[in-house]
């Protein structure tokens, strides 16, 4: 969009002001009303000092004007082109065959509406491969974690430590024996029963164990019943039943016994065994970091016997963790790519154009369609540095368009940027205007804008050039307000002090000092484009040297300009 350049009506005068210093610059600034008719030229002053005499009043040509009532509106005006509230060019990130494009130009779409779907067959295989790699990485990591857990050597069963075969600081290899564990507090006896009888036994059932050496009986409990039949000599079909008894202290693995369960005697005897007798080995290689028990101590099932350290195991765990994370990221990347094959609307709006249809091949980076949010329109104005201080967020803006005759739209200033742009010695600032009522307006249309700064209705006003230095006005001697002024040369005019109000650059509101019926007099601006020498009655000179660029008898120098 080409931003409108906000030019003041006094642009040429502004350039001149930079040549002739502070006085001329102040004259050019709007709202600082210093009429040129009241300025004293050095040449005139020198003429008087040299005795050149006074110019006669007849040498001056005054313009008179009746004091009148009018409406005064001070505005900053400019033009620009309209833009949508928001616009988005939907581009494709992938290349592929377009499967669906179920919308048309002019359709209203919501945010998230599916616009296009693209064939994903090329991506499906890579996505599957990424999933397989992730599963493998996860299994490898879990395996390495188990190796890390194996650095703590634990007891597989409850029992008493018979011996420790390593000391802290020793290096051990995977499979090496590090301790011996035995549970002699409980003895087990596995004996055969006739299959038909054993079929009715169950775990937890009471059993009576008889020692063959002493025929002593002990109370026990069935801990296991085999479900498979075994054929002994003589074609005896049996099932083995295991019973546990508390060791009174004299039982050992050298003794034998038989059992009776539910009144049924075992079909044979067997040697007692310890409830647990384990040779504990290290499952991974490492160095003994600490011994957690001592010989003769009781340890529960899962109790730690000793701990190992191993740099290789820890490195393997970290490596497996890194591989797992890489596999996760790879899969996420593939899944994100899959999302790119379903293209949705990023905003709520109207489809302005549709560049691709179903069946065509999308190209990465190409614009598929454009969507405008037309809920409201905006325009950007570039405001001159001399006017920007008068612009504020919330100010009303009148908008007109050549394309819509006879209608004025209302906008509002929504942003005043402090980022100015300088060009040709002039700085302008972007001002954003929002227009909510948009019927008949379209993006791209050229419109005119006017920002009202101040206004006054039905007030007494004089031409801007009639206001002199010190806020005085010349009135004819027959004016009602002449009695309040100071008579000038010849008595034809009186200088009356006034209080001013709003100004539109052409007229100035008179708040006090004048009244209806007064006739004001002033020297009109010369047509030479430079400063001419003008004289005021009473000997007051005005004007500046020719070529100064300020119209003689000026006033506020054109007042409110444009952008």
mmCIF file of N, CA and C in Angstrom, residues 16-80:
data_model
loop_
_atom_site.group_PDB
_atom_site.id
_atom_site.type_symbol
_atom_site.label_atom_id
_atom_site.label_comp_id
_atom_site.label_asym_id
_atom_site.label_seq_id
_atom_site.Cartn_x
_atom_site.Cartn_y
_atom_site.Cartn_z
ATOM 1 N N UNK A 16 10.690 27.716 3.165
ATOM 2 C CA UNK A 16 11.267 29.057 3.264
ATOM 3 C C UNK A 16 11.640 29.384 4.701
ATOM 4 N N UNK A 17 10.821 28.869 5.647
ATOM 5 C CA UNK A 17 11.068 29.189 7.052
ATOM 6 C C UNK A 17 12.415 28.697 7.510
ATOM 7 N N UNK A 18 12.870 27.587 6.941
ATOM 8 C CA UNK A 18 14.146 27.041 7.354
ATOM 9 C C UNK A 18 15.304 27.905 6.872
ATOM 10 N N UNK A 19 15.037 28.740 5.841
ATOM 11 C CA UNK A 19 16.075 29.639 5.352
ATOM 12 C C UNK A 19 16.168 30.899 6.205
ATOM 13 N N UNK A 20 15.031 31.396 6.624
ATOM 14 C CA UNK A 20 15.006 32.727 7.246
ATOM 15 C C UNK A 20 14.873 32.713 8.757
ATOM 16 N N UNK A 21 15.114 31.547 9.400
ATOM 17 C CA UNK A 21 15.287 31.554 10.838
ATOM 18 C C UNK A 21 14.022 31.400 11.635
ATOM 19 N N UNK A 22 14.203 31.645 12.928
ATOM 20 C CA UNK A 22 13.164 31.355 13.903
ATOM 21 C C UNK A 22 11.903 32.160 13.689
ATOM 22 N N UNK A 23 12.028 33.442 13.341
ATOM 23 C CA UNK A 23 10.846 34.291 13.188
ATOM 24 C C UNK A 23 9.929 33.756 12.114
ATOM 25 N N UNK A 24 10.496 33.481 10.945
ATOM 26 C CA UNK A 24 9.655 32.986 9.851
ATOM 27 C C UNK A 24 9.072 31.623 10.190
ATOM 28 N N UNK A 25 9.854 30.789 10.887
ATOM 29 C CA UNK A 25 9.348 29.462 11.256
ATOM 30 C C UNK A 25 8.151 29.584 12.174
ATOM 31 N N UNK A 26 8.210 30.485 13.122
ATOM 32 C CA UNK A 26 7.074 30.692 14.007
ATOM 33 C C UNK A 26 5.870 31.207 13.249
ATOM 34 N N UNK A 27 6.136 32.071 12.275
ATOM 35 C CA UNK A 27 5.022 32.585 11.473
ATOM 36 C C UNK A 27 4.321 31.456 10.752
ATOM 37 N N UNK A 28 5.113 30.456 10.308
ATOM 38 C CA UNK A 28 4.526 29.373 9.514
ATOM 39 C C UNK A 28 3.777 28.361 10.370
ATOM 40 N N UNK A 29 4.121 28.211 11.612
ATOM 41 C CA UNK A 29 3.457 27.196 12.440
ATOM 42 C C UNK A 29 1.998 27.586 12.616
ATOM 43 N N UNK A 30 1.126 26.623 12.322
ATOM 44 C CA UNK A 30 -0.291 26.885 12.446
ATOM 45 C C UNK A 30 -0.639 27.108 13.906
ATOM 46 N N UNK A 31 -1.686 27.854 14.092
ATOM 47 C CA UNK A 31 -2.219 28.207 15.404
ATOM 48 C C UNK A 31 -1.407 29.297 16.090
ATOM 49 N N UNK A 32 -0.199 29.675 15.564
ATOM 50 C CA UNK A 32 0.533 30.820 16.106
ATOM 51 C C UNK A 32 0.240 31.981 15.176
ATOM 52 N N UNK A 33 -0.627 32.872 15.538
ATOM 53 C CA UNK A 33 -1.171 33.889 14.635
ATOM 54 C C UNK A 33 -0.387 35.176 14.803
ATOM 55 N N UNK A 34 0.545 35.408 13.876
ATOM 56 C CA UNK A 34 1.338 36.639 13.912
ATOM 57 C C UNK A 34 1.224 37.272 12.536
ATOM 58 N N UNK A 35 0.284 38.118 12.309
ATOM 59 C CA UNK A 35 0.064 38.687 10.972
ATOM 60 C C UNK A 35 1.243 39.497 10.504
ATOM 61 N N UNK A 36 1.514 39.342 9.239
ATOM 62 C CA UNK A 36 2.659 40.022 8.661
ATOM 63 C C UNK A 36 2.425 41.526 8.581
ATOM 64 N N UNK A 37 1.138 41.925 8.502
ATOM 65 C CA UNK A 37 0.861 43.361 8.376
ATOM 66 C C UNK A 37 1.390 44.139 9.544
ATOM 67 N N UNK A 38 1.720 43.416 10.686
ATOM 68 C CA UNK A 38 2.202 44.130 11.858
ATOM 69 C C UNK A 38 3.705 44.097 11.990
ATOM 70 N N UNK A 39 4.379 43.433 11.067
ATOM 71 C CA UNK A 39 5.844 43.324 11.151
ATOM 72 C C UNK A 39 6.497 44.618 10.659
ATOM 73 N N UNK A 40 7.576 45.002 11.303
ATOM 74 C CA UNK A 40 8.283 46.244 10.942
ATOM 75 C C UNK A 40 9.520 45.895 10.148
ATOM 76 N N UNK A 41 9.626 46.388 8.966
ATOM 77 C CA UNK A 41 10.796 46.133 8.136
ATOM 78 C C UNK A 41 11.946 47.047 8.554
ATOM 79 N N UNK A 42 13.137 46.456 8.449
ATOM 80 C CA UNK A 42 14.319 47.246 8.810
ATOM 81 C C UNK A 42 14.464 48.448 7.887
ATOM 82 N N UNK A 43 14.077 48.216 6.607
ATOM 83 C CA UNK A 43 14.220 49.311 5.644
ATOM 84 C C UNK A 43 13.318 50.476 5.977
ATOM 85 N N UNK A 44 12.084 50.164 6.425
ATOM 86 C CA UNK A 44 11.138 51.218 6.791
ATOM 87 C C UNK A 44 11.656 51.982 7.988
ATOM 88 N N UNK A 45 12.180 51.191 8.968
ATOM 89 C CA UNK A 45 12.688 51.830 10.179
ATOM 90 C C UNK A 45 13.857 52.761 9.833
ATOM 91 N N UNK A 46 14.706 52.302 8.924
ATOM 92 C CA UNK A 46 15.852 53.136 8.525
ATOM 93 C C UNK A 46 15.394 54.382 7.800
ATOM 94 N N UNK A 47 14.332 54.217 7.001
ATOM 95 C CA UNK A 47 13.802 55.361 6.273
ATOM 96 C C UNK A 47 13.323 56.431 7.217
ATOM 97 N N UNK A 48 12.663 56.009 8.312
ATOM 98 C CA UNK A 48 12.151 56.966 9.275
ATOM 99 C C UNK A 48 13.297 57.665 9.990
ATOM 100 N N UNK A 49 14.348 56.898 10.343
ATOM 101 C CA UNK A 49 15.471 57.497 11.048
ATOM 102 C C UNK A 49 16.207 58.513 10.174
ATOM 103 N N UNK A 50 16.168 58.275 8.874
ATOM 104 C CA UNK A 50 16.891 59.181 7.960
ATOM 105 C C UNK A 50 16.074 60.393 7.575
ATOM 106 N N UNK A 51 14.840 60.473 8.149
ATOM 107 C CA UNK A 51 14.024 61.653 7.882
ATOM 108 C C UNK A 51 13.260 61.538 6.605
ATOM 109 N N UNK A 52 13.077 60.311 6.140
ATOM 110 C CA UNK A 52 12.372 60.131 4.895
ATOM 111 C C UNK A 52 10.916 60.486 4.969
ATOM 112 N N UNK A 53 10.392 60.690 6.202
ATOM 113 C CA UNK A 53 8.987 61.072 6.366
ATOM 114 C C UNK A 53 8.080 59.878 6.398
ATOM 115 N N UNK A 54 6.833 60.135 6.665
ATOM 116 C CA UNK A 54 5.828 59.089 6.775
ATOM 117 C C UNK A 54 5.134 58.899 5.453
ATOM 118 N N UNK A 55 4.876 57.625 5.091
ATOM 119 C CA UNK A 55 4.058 57.408 3.918
ATOM 120 C C UNK A 55 2.651 57.869 4.212
ATOM 121 N N UNK A 56 2.002 58.446 3.269
ATOM 122 C CA UNK A 56 0.630 58.908 3.468
ATOM 123 C C UNK A 56 -0.303 57.719 3.502
ATOM 124 N N UNK A 57 -1.382 57.863 4.264
ATOM 125 C CA UNK A 57 -2.361 56.784 4.343
ATOM 126 C C UNK A 57 -2.906 56.455 2.992
ATOM 127 N N UNK A 58 -2.913 57.425 2.104
ATOM 128 C CA UNK A 58 -3.453 57.178 0.771
ATOM 129 C C UNK A 58 -2.579 56.214 -0.007
ATOM 130 N N UNK A 59 -1.250 56.095 0.428
ATOM 131 C CA UNK A 59 -0.367 55.184 -0.269
ATOM 132 C C UNK A 59 -0.725 53.726 -0.012
ATOM 133 N N UNK A 60 -1.510 53.450 1.043
ATOM 134 C CA UNK A 60 -1.881 52.081 1.417
ATOM 135 C C UNK A 60 -3.274 51.772 0.922
ATOM 136 N N UNK A 61 -3.435 50.528 0.485
ATOM 137 C CA UNK A 61 -4.749 50.083 0.034
ATOM 138 C C UNK A 61 -5.286 49.060 1.017
ATOM 139 N N UNK A 62 -6.339 49.430 1.730
ATOM 140 C CA UNK A 62 -6.917 48.535 2.725
ATOM 141 C C UNK A 62 -8.123 47.817 2.142
ATOM 142 N N UNK A 63 -8.310 46.609 2.628
ATOM 143 C CA UNK A 63 -9.529 45.861 2.334
ATOM 144 C C UNK A 63 -10.377 45.859 3.589
ATOM 145 N N UNK A 64 -11.637 46.137 3.427
ATOM 146 C CA UNK A 64 -12.531 46.136 4.596
ATOM 147 C C UNK A 64 -13.489 44.965 4.511
ATOM 148 N N UNK A 65 -13.927 44.515 5.673
ATOM 149 C CA UNK A 65 -14.880 43.403 5.735
ATOM 150 C C UNK A 65 -15.738 43.561 6.970
ATOM 151 N N UNK A 66 -17.026 43.309 6.787
ATOM 152 C CA UNK A 66 -17.948 43.377 7.917
ATOM 153 C C UNK A 66 -17.732 42.180 8.844
ATOM 154 N N UNK A 67 -17.783 42.424 10.125
ATOM 155 C CA UNK A 67 -17.740 41.330 11.101
ATOM 156 C C UNK A 67 -18.993 40.477 10.899
ATOM 157 N N UNK A 68 -18.825 39.175 10.741
ATOM 158 C CA UNK A 68 -19.969 38.321 10.435
ATOM 159 C C UNK A 68 -19.928 37.054 11.284
ATOM 160 N N UNK A 69 -21.072 36.429 11.335
ATOM 161 C CA UNK A 69 -21.167 35.154 12.052
ATOM 162 C C UNK A 69 -21.009 34.002 11.059
ATOM 163 N N UNK A 70 -20.289 32.988 11.495
ATOM 164 C CA UNK A 70 -20.098 31.816 10.648
ATOM 165 C C UNK A 70 -19.677 30.623 11.511
ATOM 166 N N UNK A 71 -19.692 29.457 10.896
ATOM 167 C CA UNK A 71 -19.208 28.240 11.563
ATOM 168 C C UNK A 71 -17.749 28.052 11.198
ATOM 169 N N UNK A 72 -16.941 27.734 12.201
ATOM 170 C CA UNK A 72 -15.508 27.540 11.977
ATOM 171 C C UNK A 72 -15.130 26.130 12.422
ATOM 172 N N UNK A 73 -14.487 25.418 11.554
ATOM 173 C CA UNK A 73 -14.031 24.067 11.873
ATOM 174 C C UNK A 73 -12.573 23.942 11.471
ATOM 175 N N UNK A 74 -11.730 23.595 12.439
ATOM 176 C CA UNK A 74 -10.302 23.379 12.181
ATOM 177 C C UNK A 74 -10.087 21.893 11.945
ATOM 178 N N UNK A 75 -9.572 21.527 10.783
ATOM 179 C CA UNK A 75 -9.404 20.116 10.424
ATOM 180 C C UNK A 75 -8.018 19.870 9.845
ATOM 181 N N UNK A 76 -7.610 18.618 9.988
ATOM 182 C CA UNK A 76 -6.459 18.112 9.246
ATOM 183 C C UNK A 76 -7.025 17.116 8.243
ATOM 184 N N UNK A 77 -6.705 17.287 6.987
ATOM 185 C CA UNK A 77 -7.292 16.454 5.945
ATOM 186 C C UNK A 77 -6.217 15.701 5.186
ATOM 187 N N UNK A 78 -6.637 14.645 4.544
ATOM 188 C CA UNK A 78 -5.712 13.855 3.748
ATOM 189 C C UNK A 78 -6.454 12.755 3.034
ATOM 190 N N UNK A 79 -5.731 11.923 2.331
ATOM 191 C CA UNK A 79 -6.341 10.825 1.589
ATOM 192 C C UNK A 79 -5.474 9.591 1.718
ATOM 193 N N UNK A 80 -6.061 8.474 1.381
ATOM 194 C CA UNK A 80 -5.341 7.209 1.466
ATOM 195 C C UNK A 80 -6.175 6.098 0.882
#
